[in-house]
mmCIF file of C-alpha atoms in Angstrom:
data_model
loop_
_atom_site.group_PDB
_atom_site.id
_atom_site.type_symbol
_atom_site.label_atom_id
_atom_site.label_comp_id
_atom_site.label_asym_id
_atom_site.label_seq_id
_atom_site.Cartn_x
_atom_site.Cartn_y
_atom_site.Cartn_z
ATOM 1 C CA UNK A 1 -1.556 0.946 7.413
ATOM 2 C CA UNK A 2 -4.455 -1.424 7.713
ATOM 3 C CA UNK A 3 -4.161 -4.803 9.180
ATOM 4 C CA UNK A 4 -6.384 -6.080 6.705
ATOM 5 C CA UNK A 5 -5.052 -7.238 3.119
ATOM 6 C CA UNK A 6 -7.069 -5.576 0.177
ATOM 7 C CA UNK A 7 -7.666 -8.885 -2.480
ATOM 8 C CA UNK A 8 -5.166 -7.553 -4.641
ATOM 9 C CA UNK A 9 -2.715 -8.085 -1.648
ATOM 10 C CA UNK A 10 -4.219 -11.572 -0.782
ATOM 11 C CA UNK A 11 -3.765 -12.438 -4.449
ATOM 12 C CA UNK A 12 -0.183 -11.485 -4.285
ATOM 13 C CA UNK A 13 0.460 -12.673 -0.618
ATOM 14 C CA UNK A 14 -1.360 -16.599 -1.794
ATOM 15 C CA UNK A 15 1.306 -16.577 -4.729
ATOM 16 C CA UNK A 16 4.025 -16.017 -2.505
ATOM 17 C CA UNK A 17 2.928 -18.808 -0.133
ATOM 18 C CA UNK A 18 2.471 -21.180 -3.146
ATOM 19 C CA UNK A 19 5.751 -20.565 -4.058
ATOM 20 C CA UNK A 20 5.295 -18.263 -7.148
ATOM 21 C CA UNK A 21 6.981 -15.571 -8.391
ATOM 22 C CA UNK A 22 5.442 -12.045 -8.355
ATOM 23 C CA UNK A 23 6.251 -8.331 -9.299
ATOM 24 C CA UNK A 24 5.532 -5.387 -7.454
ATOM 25 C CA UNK A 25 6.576 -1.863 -7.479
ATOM 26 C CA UNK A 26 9.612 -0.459 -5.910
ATOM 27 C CA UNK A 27 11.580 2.714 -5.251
ATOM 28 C CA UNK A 28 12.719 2.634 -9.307
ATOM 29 C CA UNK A 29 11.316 -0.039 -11.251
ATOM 30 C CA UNK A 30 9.052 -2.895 -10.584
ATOM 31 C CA UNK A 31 10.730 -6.142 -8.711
ATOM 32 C CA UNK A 32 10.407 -9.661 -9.424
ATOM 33 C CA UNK A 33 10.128 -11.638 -6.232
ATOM 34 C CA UNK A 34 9.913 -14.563 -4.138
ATOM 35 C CA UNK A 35 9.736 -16.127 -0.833
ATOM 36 C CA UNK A 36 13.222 -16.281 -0.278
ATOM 37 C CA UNK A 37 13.225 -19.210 1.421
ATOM 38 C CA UNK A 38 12.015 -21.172 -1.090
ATOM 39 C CA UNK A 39 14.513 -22.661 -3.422
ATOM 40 C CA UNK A 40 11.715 -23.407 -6.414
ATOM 41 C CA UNK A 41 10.584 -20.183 -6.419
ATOM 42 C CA UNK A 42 13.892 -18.774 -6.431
ATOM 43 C CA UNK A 43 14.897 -21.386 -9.330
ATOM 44 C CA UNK A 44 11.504 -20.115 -10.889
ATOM 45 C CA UNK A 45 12.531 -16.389 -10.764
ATOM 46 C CA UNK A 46 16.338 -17.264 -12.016
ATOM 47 C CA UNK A 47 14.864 -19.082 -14.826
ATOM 48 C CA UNK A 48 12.060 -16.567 -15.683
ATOM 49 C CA UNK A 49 14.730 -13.797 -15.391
ATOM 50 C CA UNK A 50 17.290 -15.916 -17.555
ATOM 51 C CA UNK A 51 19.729 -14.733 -14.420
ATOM 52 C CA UNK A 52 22.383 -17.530 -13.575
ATOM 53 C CA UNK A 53 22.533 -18.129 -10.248
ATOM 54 C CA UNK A 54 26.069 -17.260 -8.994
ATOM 55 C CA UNK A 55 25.272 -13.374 -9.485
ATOM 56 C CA UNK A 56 23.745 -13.907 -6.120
ATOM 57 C CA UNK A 57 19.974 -11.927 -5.417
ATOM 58 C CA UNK A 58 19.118 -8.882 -3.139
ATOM 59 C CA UNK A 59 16.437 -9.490 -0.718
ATOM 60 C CA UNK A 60 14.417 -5.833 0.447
ATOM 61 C CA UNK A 61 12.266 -6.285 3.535
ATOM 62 C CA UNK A 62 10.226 -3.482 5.723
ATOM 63 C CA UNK A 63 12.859 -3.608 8.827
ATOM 64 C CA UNK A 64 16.029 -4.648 9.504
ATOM 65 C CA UNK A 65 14.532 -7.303 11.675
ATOM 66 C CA UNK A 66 13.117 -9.193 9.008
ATOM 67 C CA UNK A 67 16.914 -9.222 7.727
ATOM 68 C CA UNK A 68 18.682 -10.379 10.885
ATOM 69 C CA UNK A 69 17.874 -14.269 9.959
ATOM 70 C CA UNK A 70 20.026 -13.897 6.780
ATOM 71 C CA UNK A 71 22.868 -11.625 8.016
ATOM 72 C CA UNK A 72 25.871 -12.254 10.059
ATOM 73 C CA UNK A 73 25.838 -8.653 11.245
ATOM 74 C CA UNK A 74 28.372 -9.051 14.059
ATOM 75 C CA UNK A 75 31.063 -8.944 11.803
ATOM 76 C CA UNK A 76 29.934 -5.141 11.078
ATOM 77 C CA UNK A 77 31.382 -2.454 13.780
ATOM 78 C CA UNK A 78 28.894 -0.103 15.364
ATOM 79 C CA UNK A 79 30.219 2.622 12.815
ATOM 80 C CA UNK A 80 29.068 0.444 9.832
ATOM 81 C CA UNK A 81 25.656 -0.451 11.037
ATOM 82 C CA UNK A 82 25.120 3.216 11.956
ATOM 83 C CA UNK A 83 26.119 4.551 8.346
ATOM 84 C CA UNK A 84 23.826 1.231 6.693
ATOM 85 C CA UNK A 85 20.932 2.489 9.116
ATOM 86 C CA UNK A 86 21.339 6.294 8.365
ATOM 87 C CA UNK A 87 20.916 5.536 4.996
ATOM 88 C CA UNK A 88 17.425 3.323 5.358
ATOM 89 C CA UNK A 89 14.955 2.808 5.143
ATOM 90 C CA UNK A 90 15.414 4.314 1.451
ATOM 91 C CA UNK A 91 17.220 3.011 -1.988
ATOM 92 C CA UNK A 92 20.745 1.976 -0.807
ATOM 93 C CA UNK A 93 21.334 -2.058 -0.928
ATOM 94 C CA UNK A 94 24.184 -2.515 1.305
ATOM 95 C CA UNK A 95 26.066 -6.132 0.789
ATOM 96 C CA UNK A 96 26.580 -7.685 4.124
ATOM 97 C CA UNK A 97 27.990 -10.854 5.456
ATOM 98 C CA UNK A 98 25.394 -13.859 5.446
ATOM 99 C CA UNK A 99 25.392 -15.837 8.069
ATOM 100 C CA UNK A 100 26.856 -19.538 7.323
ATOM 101 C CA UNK A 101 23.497 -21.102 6.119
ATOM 102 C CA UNK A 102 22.204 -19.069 3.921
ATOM 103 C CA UNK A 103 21.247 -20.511 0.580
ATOM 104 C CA UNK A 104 23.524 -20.640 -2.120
ATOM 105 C CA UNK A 105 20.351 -19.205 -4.078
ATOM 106 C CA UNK A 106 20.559 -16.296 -2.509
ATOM 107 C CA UNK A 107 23.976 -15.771 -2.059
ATOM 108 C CA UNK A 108 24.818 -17.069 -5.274
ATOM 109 C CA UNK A 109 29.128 -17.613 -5.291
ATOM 110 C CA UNK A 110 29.676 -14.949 -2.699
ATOM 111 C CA UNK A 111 29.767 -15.389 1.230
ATOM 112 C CA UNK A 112 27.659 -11.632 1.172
ATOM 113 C CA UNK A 113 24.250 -10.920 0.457
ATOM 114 C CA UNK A 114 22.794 -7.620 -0.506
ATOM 115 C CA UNK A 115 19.817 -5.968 1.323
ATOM 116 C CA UNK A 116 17.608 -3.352 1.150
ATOM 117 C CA UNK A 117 14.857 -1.572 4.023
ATOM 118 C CA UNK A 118 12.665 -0.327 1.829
ATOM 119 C CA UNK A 119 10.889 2.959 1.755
ATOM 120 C CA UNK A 120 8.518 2.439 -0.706
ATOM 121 C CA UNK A 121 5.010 2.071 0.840
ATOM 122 C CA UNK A 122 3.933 -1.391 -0.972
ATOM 123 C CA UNK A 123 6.875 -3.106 -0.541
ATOM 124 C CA UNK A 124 6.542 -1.725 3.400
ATOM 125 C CA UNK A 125 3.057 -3.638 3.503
ATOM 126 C CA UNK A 126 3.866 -6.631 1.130
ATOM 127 C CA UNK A 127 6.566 -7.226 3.380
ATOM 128 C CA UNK A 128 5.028 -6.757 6.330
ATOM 129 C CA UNK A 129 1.941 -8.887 5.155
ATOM 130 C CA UNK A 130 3.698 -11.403 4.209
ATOM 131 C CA UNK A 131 6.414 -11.923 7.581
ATOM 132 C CA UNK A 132 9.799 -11.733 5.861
ATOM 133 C CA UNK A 133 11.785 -9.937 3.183
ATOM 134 C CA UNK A 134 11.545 -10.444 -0.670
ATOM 135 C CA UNK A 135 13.382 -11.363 -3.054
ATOM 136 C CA UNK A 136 13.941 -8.933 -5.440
ATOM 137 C CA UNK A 137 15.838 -8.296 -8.722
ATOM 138 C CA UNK A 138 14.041 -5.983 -11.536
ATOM 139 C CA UNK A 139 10.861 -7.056 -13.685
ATOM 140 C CA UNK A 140 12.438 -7.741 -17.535
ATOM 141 C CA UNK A 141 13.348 -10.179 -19.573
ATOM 142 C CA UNK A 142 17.241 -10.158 -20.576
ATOM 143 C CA UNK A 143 18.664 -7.468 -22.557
ATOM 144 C CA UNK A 144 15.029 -5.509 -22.340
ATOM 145 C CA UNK A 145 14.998 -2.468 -20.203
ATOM 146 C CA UNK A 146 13.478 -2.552 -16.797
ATOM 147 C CA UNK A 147 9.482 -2.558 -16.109
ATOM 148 C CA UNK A 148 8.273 1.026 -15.034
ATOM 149 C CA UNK A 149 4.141 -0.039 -14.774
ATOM 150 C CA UNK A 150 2.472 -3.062 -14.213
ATOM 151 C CA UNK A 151 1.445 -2.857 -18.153
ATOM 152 C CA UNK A 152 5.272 -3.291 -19.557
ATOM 153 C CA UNK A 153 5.449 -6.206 -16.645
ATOM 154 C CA UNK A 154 1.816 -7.621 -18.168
ATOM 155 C CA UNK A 155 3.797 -6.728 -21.955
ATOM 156 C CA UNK A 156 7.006 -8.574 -21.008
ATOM 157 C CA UNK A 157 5.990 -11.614 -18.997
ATOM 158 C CA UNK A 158 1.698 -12.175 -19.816
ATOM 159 C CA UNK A 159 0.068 -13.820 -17.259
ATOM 160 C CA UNK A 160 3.202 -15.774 -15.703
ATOM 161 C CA UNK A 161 3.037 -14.053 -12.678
ATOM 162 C CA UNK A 162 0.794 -11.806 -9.996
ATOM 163 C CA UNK A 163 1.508 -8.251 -10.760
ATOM 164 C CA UNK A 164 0.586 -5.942 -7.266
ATOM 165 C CA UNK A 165 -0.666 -2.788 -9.230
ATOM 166 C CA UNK A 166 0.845 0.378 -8.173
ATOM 167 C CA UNK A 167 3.239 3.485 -9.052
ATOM 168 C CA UNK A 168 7.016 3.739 -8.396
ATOM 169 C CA UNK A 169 8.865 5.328 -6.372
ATOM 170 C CA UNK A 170 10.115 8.003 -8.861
ATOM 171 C CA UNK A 171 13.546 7.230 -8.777
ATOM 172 C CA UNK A 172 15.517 7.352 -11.913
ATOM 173 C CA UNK A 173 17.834 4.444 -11.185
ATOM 174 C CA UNK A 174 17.422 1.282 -9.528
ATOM 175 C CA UNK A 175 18.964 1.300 -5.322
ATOM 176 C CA UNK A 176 22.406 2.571 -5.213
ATOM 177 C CA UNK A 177 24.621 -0.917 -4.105
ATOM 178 C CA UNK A 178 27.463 -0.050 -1.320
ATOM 179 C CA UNK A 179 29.839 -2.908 0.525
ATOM 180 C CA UNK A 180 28.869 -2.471 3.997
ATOM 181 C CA UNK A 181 32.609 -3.675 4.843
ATOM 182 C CA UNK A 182 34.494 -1.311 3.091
ATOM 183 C CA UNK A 183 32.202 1.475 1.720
ATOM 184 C CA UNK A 184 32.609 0.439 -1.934
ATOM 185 C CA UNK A 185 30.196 1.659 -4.457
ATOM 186 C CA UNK A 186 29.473 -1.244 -6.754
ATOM 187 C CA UNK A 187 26.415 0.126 -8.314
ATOM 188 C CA UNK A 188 25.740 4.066 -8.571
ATOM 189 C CA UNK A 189 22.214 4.489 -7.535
#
């Protein structure tokens, strides 16, 4: 990977840092995102989305590093962290405890946030680019089906956002979601 952004990355990467909402491809479908430290953007993505709040948001990052700020990840046994880690980077979002202060807006009404390592190569760069994870929930407007191209997010949501051109990942479904606690499968992937 080069250290240098391309301009389609910079145009992405000064959205982001202005506090915008973007979409980008992922393993599945294409993502809406955010700087997930940023509660206007966030509001901005919930609102674009139509996606109330309490659902809580899953942020996808290049390395579990990136992570670690959100995460309270000593409540996990070494057994748990070695099946989350066997399983990434890839499309499993594992929902982990967050540490005390991390925003409601990302949390939404739960005490758990779900996370992803990524293994698709753009996110790998955005996110590395950029310093942190991502917010990320799928590009489409409520009760539409899920953007596969950056044309259906262009056809969806016009010029409301920065769209990173690029393919998918291939994958059928969006990221299989697994409670890193107990195992539970709360979304087949």
């Amino acid at each position: 990977m080069s250290n240098e952004a391309s301009p389609v990355f910079e145009k992405v990467l000064t959205s982001l840092k202005a506090e915008k909402v973007i979409a980008y491809p992922t393993e599945a479908v294409f993502g809406l995102g955010c700087d997930p430290d940023s509660e206007k953007a966030v509001n901005e993505l919930l609102t674009l989305k139509k996606r109330p709040w309490q659902k809580g948001l899953i942020l996808i990052a290049d390395n579990y590093r990136q992570l670690q700020p959100y995460l309270d990840d000593k409540l996990l046994t070494k057994d748990q962290k070695e099946v989350i880690f066997a399983c990434w980077p890839g499309p499993v979002t594992w929902v982990i405890p967050a540490k005390a202060g991390t925003a409601k807006w990302l949390t939404g009404q739960f005490s758990t946030l779900a996370v992803r390592v990524s293994d698709h190569p753009l996110v790998k760069q955005l996110c590395t680019f950029y310093g942190k994870p991502l917010v990320s929930t799928s590009a489409n407007l409520n009760g539409l089906e899920p953007c596969r191209t950056a044309e259906e997010v262009r056809q969806q949501f016009g010029d409301k956002l920065s769209v990173l051109d690029g393919d998918v990942g291939g994958r059928k479904d969006p990221s299989e979601i697994r409670d890193a606690l107990t195992g539970e499968l709360y979304r087949q992937g």
